[in-house]
C-alpha cells in the first residue's frame, strides 16, 4: 500500500495550531503579527499566490499589508519600499513576490530585506545560517517538503536522500534540511550522469526540477518515499490547463511507500510555513 502524503490536510492542521498561537501573541503584545507582501507587475500566477497568502494570513488572525507596484517601476522605487518596510516597527515579516520584471535585479532586492523580517528565507544571511545549522528563517517550500517526508517516516536518519534540483530556493535548502535530519544527501541536477540509476538508490527522492512528469518508474526504488515539489501547468487533451508535478504519479506511486500528490502536496505546505515563519519572526523581534 502506498501512503498519500496529504499536504492540504497537514497544512490545515498547522494553520489551526498557528491561529491559537497568534491569539496568544496578540494578547501578549497588544497586536497581531504583521506580514507585508510586495507584488510588482501583472504576472497572473503571482497575483493568485499573493491573494492566497493574504487570505490565509487573515484567516489565522494575522495582519497582512499588500503593496502593489506597476510593472514599469524602477529598482530604486522597489528598494525604497523595502527600506520603508524594513524600518516600520509594525511590520514583522516582509516578502517580495517573484518573479520580478526584467529591469529589476532580484538578488539586489532580496539582499535588501532585513534578515530578521525575511520570511521567505532567501537572504544570504539566512541561507548561510541554514548551511551552518544556526537558527534563522528557512525557506518555506523546503520546510514543507521535509515536513511531508517526516509524515511518512518520523525519523529520516540514515536514509539516502536524492534531491533532484539545485536551485537556491528549493533544491539546496531541501538538501541542507535533510542533512540536519541526518540523511545521507546527494544533490542531482541537469549535468548528473545516469540520473535514473542514481535515483534508484534513493530511500527518499525529492523532485524539484520544473519538468512535467519527468520522474518515471525507472527512477524509483521499491519502497522509496517520494516528495514532488514540481508545479507545472500542462494542457490536457480536452484543451483545459491542469497542474502536474515533476513526478509521473501514475507510474511512480505503485513502487513508492509514500508519495505526495500534485496539487495538494507540497504546494499548500508552502503557505503554512510562510505563516509559521511570520509568527516566528514576530516572536523573535518582540521577544
Ligand atoms: P529552477 O529552474 O530554479 O531549478 C530547477 C533545477 O532542476 C535546476 O537546479 C536544474 O539543475 C534541475 N534540472 C533541470 N533539468 C534537469 C534535468 N533534465 N535533469 C536533472 N535536473 C534538472 O526551479 P525551482 O525554482 O527550484 O523549482 C523547481 C520546481 O518546483 C518547479 O516546478 C517549481 O514550479 C516548483 N516550485 C514549487 C513550489 C511550491 O510551493 N510547491 C515552490 C517553488 C518552486
Short mmCIF file of N, CA and C in Angstrom, two decimals, residues 1-155:
data_model
loop_
_atom_site.label_atom_id
_atom_site.label_comp_id
_atom_site.label_asym_id
_atom_site.label_seq_id
_atom_site.Cartn_x
_atom_site.Cartn_y
_atom_site.Cartn_z
N UNK A 1 0.84 -1.21 0.00
CA UNK A 1 0.00 0.00 0.00
C UNK A 1 0.87 1.26 0.00
N UNK A 2 0.57 2.16 -0.88
CA UNK A 2 1.31 3.43 -0.93
C UNK A 2 0.54 4.49 -0.13
N UNK A 3 1.25 5.15 0.81
CA UNK A 3 0.59 6.22 1.59
C UNK A 3 0.60 7.51 0.78
N UNK A 4 -0.54 8.20 0.79
CA UNK A 4 -0.62 9.50 0.14
C UNK A 4 -0.32 10.58 1.18
N UNK A 5 0.71 11.37 0.94
CA UNK A 5 1.13 12.39 1.90
C UNK A 5 0.31 13.66 1.62
N UNK A 6 -0.71 13.87 2.43
CA UNK A 6 -1.72 14.88 2.17
C UNK A 6 -1.29 16.25 2.72
N UNK A 7 -0.72 17.08 1.84
CA UNK A 7 -0.24 18.40 2.27
C UNK A 7 -1.38 19.34 2.62
N UNK A 8 -2.51 19.16 1.97
CA UNK A 8 -3.66 20.02 2.24
C UNK A 8 -4.12 19.82 3.69
N UNK A 9 -4.21 18.55 4.09
CA UNK A 9 -4.66 18.25 5.46
C UNK A 9 -3.63 18.70 6.49
N UNK A 10 -2.36 18.42 6.22
CA UNK A 10 -1.32 18.80 7.19
C UNK A 10 -1.24 20.33 7.32
N UNK A 11 -1.39 21.03 6.20
CA UNK A 11 -1.37 22.50 6.24
C UNK A 11 -2.55 23.04 7.05
N UNK A 12 -3.71 22.39 6.92
CA UNK A 12 -4.90 22.84 7.68
C UNK A 12 -4.66 22.65 9.18
N UNK A 13 -4.03 21.52 9.55
CA UNK A 13 -3.71 21.28 10.97
C UNK A 13 -2.74 22.34 11.47
N UNK A 14 -1.74 22.64 10.65
CA UNK A 14 -0.76 23.67 11.03
C UNK A 14 -1.42 25.02 11.23
N UNK A 15 -2.34 25.38 10.32
CA UNK A 15 -2.99 26.69 10.42
C UNK A 15 -3.83 26.79 11.68
N UNK A 16 -4.50 25.67 12.04
CA UNK A 16 -5.32 25.68 13.26
C UNK A 16 -4.42 25.91 14.49
N UNK A 17 -3.27 25.25 14.52
CA UNK A 17 -2.34 25.42 15.63
C UNK A 17 -1.79 26.85 15.66
N UNK A 18 -1.47 27.36 14.47
CA UNK A 18 -0.91 28.72 14.39
C UNK A 18 -1.93 29.76 14.84
N UNK A 19 -3.21 29.54 14.52
CA UNK A 19 -4.25 30.50 14.91
C UNK A 19 -4.26 30.68 16.43
N UNK A 20 -4.11 29.57 17.16
CA UNK A 20 -4.06 29.64 18.63
C UNK A 20 -2.85 30.43 19.09
N UNK A 21 -1.73 30.21 18.45
CA UNK A 21 -0.50 30.91 18.85
C UNK A 21 -0.58 32.40 18.51
N UNK A 22 -1.25 32.72 17.40
CA UNK A 22 -1.42 34.12 17.02
C UNK A 22 -2.28 34.85 18.06
N UNK A 23 -3.34 34.17 18.53
CA UNK A 23 -4.19 34.76 19.58
C UNK A 23 -3.36 35.04 20.83
N UNK A 24 -2.53 34.08 21.21
CA UNK A 24 -1.68 34.25 22.40
C UNK A 24 -0.68 35.39 22.20
N UNK A 25 -0.14 35.48 21.00
CA UNK A 25 0.82 36.56 20.68
C UNK A 25 0.13 37.92 20.81
N UNK A 26 -1.09 38.02 20.24
CA UNK A 26 -1.82 39.30 20.26
C UNK A 26 -2.16 39.70 21.69
N UNK A 27 -2.51 38.71 22.52
CA UNK A 27 -2.84 39.00 23.92
C UNK A 27 -1.61 39.53 24.64
N UNK A 28 -0.46 39.00 24.29
CA UNK A 28 0.77 39.37 24.99
C UNK A 28 1.33 40.72 24.52
N UNK A 29 1.22 40.96 23.20
CA UNK A 29 1.88 42.14 22.63
C UNK A 29 0.92 43.25 22.22
N UNK A 30 -0.37 43.01 22.34
CA UNK A 30 -1.33 44.07 22.02
C UNK A 30 -1.57 44.26 20.54
N UNK A 31 -1.00 43.39 19.74
CA UNK A 31 -1.26 43.44 18.29
C UNK A 31 -0.91 42.08 17.68
N UNK A 32 -1.51 41.80 16.52
CA UNK A 32 -1.22 40.54 15.83
C UNK A 32 0.10 40.68 15.05
N UNK A 33 0.76 39.55 14.74
CA UNK A 33 1.93 39.62 13.84
C UNK A 33 1.49 40.17 12.48
N UNK A 34 2.38 40.89 11.82
CA UNK A 34 2.01 41.53 10.54
C UNK A 34 2.98 41.15 9.44
N UNK A 35 2.39 40.78 8.29
CA UNK A 35 3.17 40.39 7.10
C UNK A 35 2.94 41.42 5.99
N UNK A 36 4.01 41.93 5.43
CA UNK A 36 3.90 42.80 4.25
C UNK A 36 4.28 42.02 3.01
N UNK A 37 3.42 42.07 2.00
CA UNK A 37 3.66 41.37 0.73
C UNK A 37 3.76 42.41 -0.38
N UNK A 38 4.86 42.35 -1.13
CA UNK A 38 5.05 43.31 -2.22
C UNK A 38 4.90 42.57 -3.55
N UNK A 39 4.01 43.09 -4.38
CA UNK A 39 3.72 42.46 -5.67
C UNK A 39 4.02 43.49 -6.76
N UNK A 40 4.92 43.12 -7.67
CA UNK A 40 5.29 44.03 -8.76
C UNK A 40 4.79 43.46 -10.08
N UNK A 41 4.00 44.23 -10.80
CA UNK A 41 3.60 43.83 -12.15
C UNK A 41 2.32 43.03 -12.20
N UNK A 42 2.10 42.36 -13.35
CA UNK A 42 0.80 41.76 -13.64
C UNK A 42 0.85 40.24 -13.84
N UNK A 43 1.93 39.59 -13.41
CA UNK A 43 2.03 38.14 -13.62
C UNK A 43 0.81 37.44 -12.99
N UNK A 44 -0.02 36.75 -13.80
CA UNK A 44 -1.27 36.19 -13.26
C UNK A 44 -1.03 35.19 -12.13
N UNK A 45 -0.02 34.32 -12.28
CA UNK A 45 0.25 33.31 -11.23
C UNK A 45 0.65 34.01 -9.93
N UNK A 46 1.46 35.08 -10.03
CA UNK A 46 1.87 35.81 -8.83
C UNK A 46 0.67 36.42 -8.12
N UNK A 47 -0.28 36.94 -8.91
CA UNK A 47 -1.49 37.51 -8.30
C UNK A 47 -2.26 36.45 -7.53
N UNK A 48 -2.35 35.23 -8.11
CA UNK A 48 -3.07 34.14 -7.43
C UNK A 48 -2.35 33.77 -6.13
N UNK A 49 -1.01 33.64 -6.19
CA UNK A 49 -0.24 33.27 -5.00
C UNK A 49 -0.39 34.32 -3.90
N UNK A 50 -0.27 35.59 -4.29
CA UNK A 50 -0.34 36.67 -3.29
C UNK A 50 -1.73 36.72 -2.67
N UNK A 51 -2.77 36.57 -3.48
CA UNK A 51 -4.14 36.59 -2.94
C UNK A 51 -4.31 35.48 -1.92
N UNK A 52 -3.76 34.31 -2.23
CA UNK A 52 -3.86 33.16 -1.33
C UNK A 52 -3.09 33.43 -0.03
N UNK A 53 -1.92 34.02 -0.13
CA UNK A 53 -1.11 34.33 1.06
C UNK A 53 -1.85 35.33 1.96
N UNK A 54 -2.39 36.37 1.33
CA UNK A 54 -3.08 37.42 2.09
C UNK A 54 -4.32 36.84 2.78
N UNK A 55 -5.07 36.01 2.05
CA UNK A 55 -6.30 35.42 2.60
C UNK A 55 -5.98 34.52 3.80
N UNK A 56 -4.98 33.66 3.64
CA UNK A 56 -4.67 32.72 4.73
C UNK A 56 -4.05 33.43 5.93
N UNK A 57 -3.33 34.51 5.69
CA UNK A 57 -2.78 35.31 6.79
C UNK A 57 -3.93 35.83 7.65
N UNK A 58 -4.95 36.39 6.97
CA UNK A 58 -6.10 36.95 7.70
C UNK A 58 -6.86 35.85 8.42
N UNK A 59 -7.00 34.70 7.79
CA UNK A 59 -7.79 33.60 8.38
C UNK A 59 -7.24 33.14 9.73
N UNK A 60 -5.94 33.23 9.92
CA UNK A 60 -5.41 32.79 11.22
C UNK A 60 -5.20 33.98 12.18
N UNK A 61 -5.75 35.14 11.80
CA UNK A 61 -5.76 36.27 12.72
C UNK A 61 -4.56 37.19 12.63
N UNK A 62 -3.71 36.98 11.61
CA UNK A 62 -2.57 37.88 11.46
C UNK A 62 -2.97 39.05 10.53
N UNK A 63 -2.17 40.10 10.60
CA UNK A 63 -2.44 41.27 9.75
C UNK A 63 -1.59 41.14 8.49
N UNK A 64 -2.17 41.43 7.34
CA UNK A 64 -1.33 41.46 6.15
C UNK A 64 -1.50 42.79 5.45
N UNK A 65 -0.42 43.29 4.89
CA UNK A 65 -0.43 44.56 4.19
C UNK A 65 0.12 44.28 2.79
N UNK A 66 -0.69 44.60 1.78
CA UNK A 66 -0.26 44.31 0.41
C UNK A 66 0.17 45.61 -0.27
N UNK A 67 1.33 45.59 -0.91
CA UNK A 67 1.81 46.74 -1.67
C UNK A 67 1.95 46.33 -3.12
N UNK A 68 1.28 47.05 -4.01
CA UNK A 68 1.37 46.73 -5.44
C UNK A 68 2.12 47.82 -6.16
N UNK A 69 3.07 47.43 -6.97
CA UNK A 69 3.81 48.38 -7.79
C UNK A 69 3.59 48.03 -9.26
N UNK A 70 3.63 49.04 -10.08
CA UNK A 70 3.43 48.87 -11.51
C UNK A 70 4.59 48.07 -12.13
N UNK A 71 4.29 47.33 -13.20
CA UNK A 71 5.33 46.53 -13.88
C UNK A 71 6.49 47.39 -14.36
N UNK A 72 6.24 48.68 -14.57
CA UNK A 72 7.29 49.57 -15.09
C UNK A 72 8.10 50.23 -13.96
N UNK A 73 7.87 49.85 -12.72
CA UNK A 73 8.55 50.55 -11.62
C UNK A 73 10.06 50.29 -11.68
N UNK A 74 10.82 51.20 -11.11
CA UNK A 74 12.28 51.06 -11.17
C UNK A 74 12.76 50.27 -9.95
N UNK A 75 14.00 49.79 -10.08
CA UNK A 75 14.60 49.07 -8.95
C UNK A 75 14.71 50.00 -7.74
N UNK A 76 15.04 51.27 -7.99
CA UNK A 76 15.18 52.24 -6.89
C UNK A 76 13.86 52.42 -6.15
N UNK A 77 12.76 52.44 -6.89
CA UNK A 77 11.43 52.59 -6.23
C UNK A 77 11.14 51.38 -5.34
N UNK A 78 11.44 50.19 -5.88
CA UNK A 78 11.18 48.98 -5.10
C UNK A 78 12.08 48.93 -3.86
N UNK A 79 13.35 49.29 -4.04
CA UNK A 79 14.28 49.28 -2.90
C UNK A 79 13.84 50.29 -1.83
N UNK A 80 13.30 51.42 -2.26
CA UNK A 80 12.82 52.43 -1.29
C UNK A 80 11.65 51.86 -0.48
N UNK A 81 10.77 51.10 -1.14
CA UNK A 81 9.65 50.49 -0.42
C UNK A 81 10.17 49.44 0.57
N UNK A 82 11.13 48.63 0.12
CA UNK A 82 11.72 47.61 1.02
C UNK A 82 12.35 48.30 2.24
N UNK A 83 13.08 49.39 2.00
CA UNK A 83 13.70 50.13 3.11
C UNK A 83 12.64 50.61 4.10
N UNK A 84 11.54 51.14 3.57
CA UNK A 84 10.48 51.67 4.45
C UNK A 84 9.85 50.55 5.27
N UNK A 85 9.63 49.40 4.64
CA UNK A 85 9.02 48.27 5.37
C UNK A 85 10.01 47.67 6.38
N UNK A 86 11.29 47.66 6.02
CA UNK A 86 12.32 47.22 6.99
C UNK A 86 12.29 48.08 8.24
N UNK A 87 12.08 49.39 8.03
CA UNK A 87 12.16 50.35 9.14
C UNK A 87 10.86 50.43 9.94
N UNK A 88 9.78 49.87 9.39
CA UNK A 88 8.46 50.01 10.04
C UNK A 88 8.35 49.03 11.22
N UNK A 89 8.26 49.52 12.44
CA UNK A 89 8.22 48.61 13.60
C UNK A 89 6.95 47.77 13.67
N UNK A 90 5.90 48.17 12.93
CA UNK A 90 4.64 47.42 12.95
C UNK A 90 4.65 46.25 11.97
N UNK A 91 5.71 46.11 11.19
CA UNK A 91 5.81 45.01 10.21
C UNK A 91 6.83 43.99 10.73
N UNK A 92 6.39 42.72 10.79
CA UNK A 92 7.28 41.65 11.30
C UNK A 92 7.92 40.83 10.19
N UNK A 93 7.14 40.61 9.11
CA UNK A 93 7.63 39.78 8.01
C UNK A 93 7.43 40.53 6.70
N UNK A 94 8.37 40.31 5.78
CA UNK A 94 8.31 41.03 4.50
C UNK A 94 8.73 40.08 3.39
N UNK A 95 7.87 39.99 2.36
CA UNK A 95 8.31 39.21 1.20
C UNK A 95 8.00 39.97 -0.07
N UNK A 96 8.90 39.80 -1.04
CA UNK A 96 8.70 40.37 -2.37
C UNK A 96 8.43 39.19 -3.29
N UNK A 97 7.23 39.18 -3.89
CA UNK A 97 6.84 38.05 -4.73
C UNK A 97 7.70 37.99 -6.00
N UNK A 98 8.23 36.83 -6.29
CA UNK A 98 9.00 36.60 -7.53
C UNK A 98 8.07 35.96 -8.57
N UNK A 99 8.31 36.09 -9.86
CA UNK A 99 9.44 36.79 -10.48
C UNK A 99 9.22 38.30 -10.52
N UNK A 100 10.33 39.02 -10.69
CA UNK A 100 10.28 40.48 -10.82
C UNK A 100 10.49 40.85 -12.30
N UNK A 101 10.00 42.02 -12.72
CA UNK A 101 10.21 42.44 -14.12
C UNK A 101 11.70 42.53 -14.45
N UNK A 102 12.04 42.42 -15.74
CA UNK A 102 13.44 42.30 -16.15
C UNK A 102 14.34 43.48 -15.78
N UNK A 103 13.75 44.68 -15.60
CA UNK A 103 14.60 45.85 -15.28
C UNK A 103 15.06 45.83 -13.82
N UNK A 104 14.55 44.87 -13.04
CA UNK A 104 14.89 44.83 -11.60
C UNK A 104 15.74 43.60 -11.30
N UNK A 105 16.85 43.83 -10.61
CA UNK A 105 17.73 42.73 -10.22
C UNK A 105 17.18 42.09 -8.94
N UNK A 106 16.68 40.85 -9.08
CA UNK A 106 16.01 40.20 -7.95
C UNK A 106 16.96 40.04 -6.76
N UNK A 107 18.22 39.69 -7.05
CA UNK A 107 19.17 39.47 -5.94
C UNK A 107 19.36 40.75 -5.13
N UNK A 108 19.45 41.91 -5.81
CA UNK A 108 19.63 43.18 -5.09
C UNK A 108 18.45 43.43 -4.14
N UNK A 109 17.25 43.09 -4.61
CA UNK A 109 16.05 43.34 -3.80
C UNK A 109 16.01 42.37 -2.61
N UNK A 110 16.22 41.08 -2.89
CA UNK A 110 16.16 40.09 -1.81
C UNK A 110 17.24 40.37 -0.76
N UNK A 111 18.40 40.83 -1.21
CA UNK A 111 19.50 41.10 -0.27
C UNK A 111 19.25 42.35 0.58
N UNK A 112 18.28 43.19 0.15
CA UNK A 112 17.98 44.43 0.87
C UNK A 112 17.02 44.17 2.04
N UNK A 113 16.29 43.04 1.97
CA UNK A 113 15.30 42.75 3.03
C UNK A 113 16.05 42.48 4.34
N UNK A 114 15.56 43.10 5.41
CA UNK A 114 16.13 42.84 6.74
C UNK A 114 16.07 41.32 7.02
N UNK A 115 17.21 40.66 7.27
CA UNK A 115 17.18 39.21 7.50
C UNK A 115 16.22 38.81 8.62
N UNK A 116 15.98 39.69 9.58
CA UNK A 116 15.06 39.37 10.69
C UNK A 116 13.60 39.37 10.23
N UNK A 117 13.33 40.01 9.08
CA UNK A 117 11.95 40.05 8.55
C UNK A 117 11.80 39.16 7.30
N UNK A 118 12.86 38.46 6.94
CA UNK A 118 12.94 37.73 5.67
C UNK A 118 12.20 36.39 5.77
N UNK A 119 10.85 36.44 5.72
CA UNK A 119 10.04 35.24 5.95
C UNK A 119 10.13 34.23 4.81
N UNK A 120 10.67 34.63 3.65
CA UNK A 120 10.93 33.65 2.57
C UNK A 120 12.25 32.92 2.81
N UNK A 121 13.09 33.47 3.66
CA UNK A 121 14.37 32.82 3.98
C UNK A 121 15.38 32.84 2.85
N UNK A 122 15.26 33.81 1.92
CA UNK A 122 16.15 33.84 0.75
C UNK A 122 17.38 34.72 0.96
N UNK A 123 17.41 35.54 2.01
CA UNK A 123 18.55 36.43 2.23
C UNK A 123 19.82 35.61 2.49
N UNK A 124 20.98 36.05 1.95
CA UNK A 124 22.23 35.29 2.16
C UNK A 124 22.54 35.02 3.64
N UNK A 125 22.15 35.92 4.53
CA UNK A 125 22.38 35.68 5.96
C UNK A 125 21.59 34.45 6.42
N UNK A 126 20.34 34.35 5.99
CA UNK A 126 19.54 33.18 6.39
C UNK A 126 20.00 31.92 5.66
N UNK A 127 20.40 32.05 4.38
CA UNK A 127 20.93 30.87 3.65
C UNK A 127 22.20 30.38 4.34
N UNK A 128 23.04 31.31 4.79
CA UNK A 128 24.28 30.95 5.49
C UNK A 128 24.00 30.28 6.82
N UNK A 129 23.03 30.83 7.54
CA UNK A 129 22.67 30.22 8.84
C UNK A 129 22.18 28.78 8.64
N UNK A 130 21.37 28.58 7.60
CA UNK A 130 20.88 27.22 7.33
C UNK A 130 22.06 26.29 7.03
N UNK A 131 23.01 26.81 6.24
CA UNK A 131 24.16 25.98 5.85
C UNK A 131 25.02 25.58 7.06
N UNK A 132 25.13 26.46 8.06
CA UNK A 132 25.97 26.11 9.22
C UNK A 132 25.14 25.61 10.39
N UNK A 133 23.83 25.43 10.17
CA UNK A 133 22.99 24.85 11.21
C UNK A 133 22.63 25.79 12.34
N UNK A 134 22.66 27.11 12.05
CA UNK A 134 22.25 28.10 13.06
C UNK A 134 20.80 28.47 12.86
N UNK A 135 20.11 28.86 13.94
CA UNK A 135 18.69 29.22 13.82
C UNK A 135 18.55 30.49 12.99
N UNK A 136 17.71 30.43 11.97
CA UNK A 136 17.42 31.61 11.15
C UNK A 136 16.05 31.39 10.55
N UNK A 137 15.71 32.15 9.51
CA UNK A 137 14.44 31.93 8.82
C UNK A 137 14.73 31.05 7.59
N UNK A 138 14.00 29.94 7.48
CA UNK A 138 14.29 28.91 6.48
C UNK A 138 13.22 28.98 5.38
N UNK A 139 13.61 28.82 4.09
CA UNK A 139 12.63 28.88 3.01
C UNK A 139 11.45 27.92 3.22
N UNK A 140 10.27 28.41 2.82
CA UNK A 140 9.00 27.74 3.17
C UNK A 140 8.78 26.42 2.41
N UNK A 141 9.02 26.41 1.11
CA UNK A 141 8.76 25.19 0.34
C UNK A 141 9.65 24.04 0.82
N UNK A 142 10.96 24.26 1.02
CA UNK A 142 11.78 23.18 1.57
C UNK A 142 11.29 22.69 2.94
N UNK A 143 10.85 23.62 3.80
CA UNK A 143 10.31 23.18 5.10
C UNK A 143 9.08 22.29 4.89
N UNK A 144 8.24 22.66 3.93
CA UNK A 144 7.04 21.87 3.64
C UNK A 144 7.39 20.50 3.10
N UNK A 145 8.40 20.45 2.21
CA UNK A 145 8.81 19.17 1.62
C UNK A 145 9.31 18.22 2.71
N UNK A 146 10.11 18.74 3.63
CA UNK A 146 10.68 17.87 4.67
C UNK A 146 9.60 17.47 5.68
N UNK A 147 8.68 18.38 6.00
CA UNK A 147 7.59 18.03 6.92
C UNK A 147 6.77 16.87 6.35
N UNK A 148 6.54 16.87 5.04
CA UNK A 148 5.77 15.77 4.43
C UNK A 148 6.57 14.47 4.43
N UNK A 149 7.89 14.56 4.22
CA UNK A 149 8.71 13.34 4.30
C UNK A 149 8.63 12.76 5.71
N UNK A 150 8.60 13.65 6.73
CA UNK A 150 8.55 13.17 8.11
C UNK A 150 7.17 12.63 8.49
N UNK A 151 6.18 12.99 7.69
CA UNK A 151 4.86 12.39 7.89
C UNK A 151 4.92 10.92 7.49
N UNK A 152 5.72 10.64 6.46
CA UNK A 152 5.88 9.25 6.01
C UNK A 152 6.71 8.46 7.01
N UNK A 153 7.73 9.12 7.57
CA UNK A 153 8.64 8.42 8.49
C UNK A 153 9.24 9.48 9.41
N UNK A 154 8.89 9.40 10.69
CA UNK A 154 9.27 10.47 11.63
C UNK A 154 10.78 10.64 11.72
N UNK A 155 11.50 9.52 11.67
CA UNK A 155 12.96 9.60 11.79
C UNK A 155 13.59 9.26 10.43
#
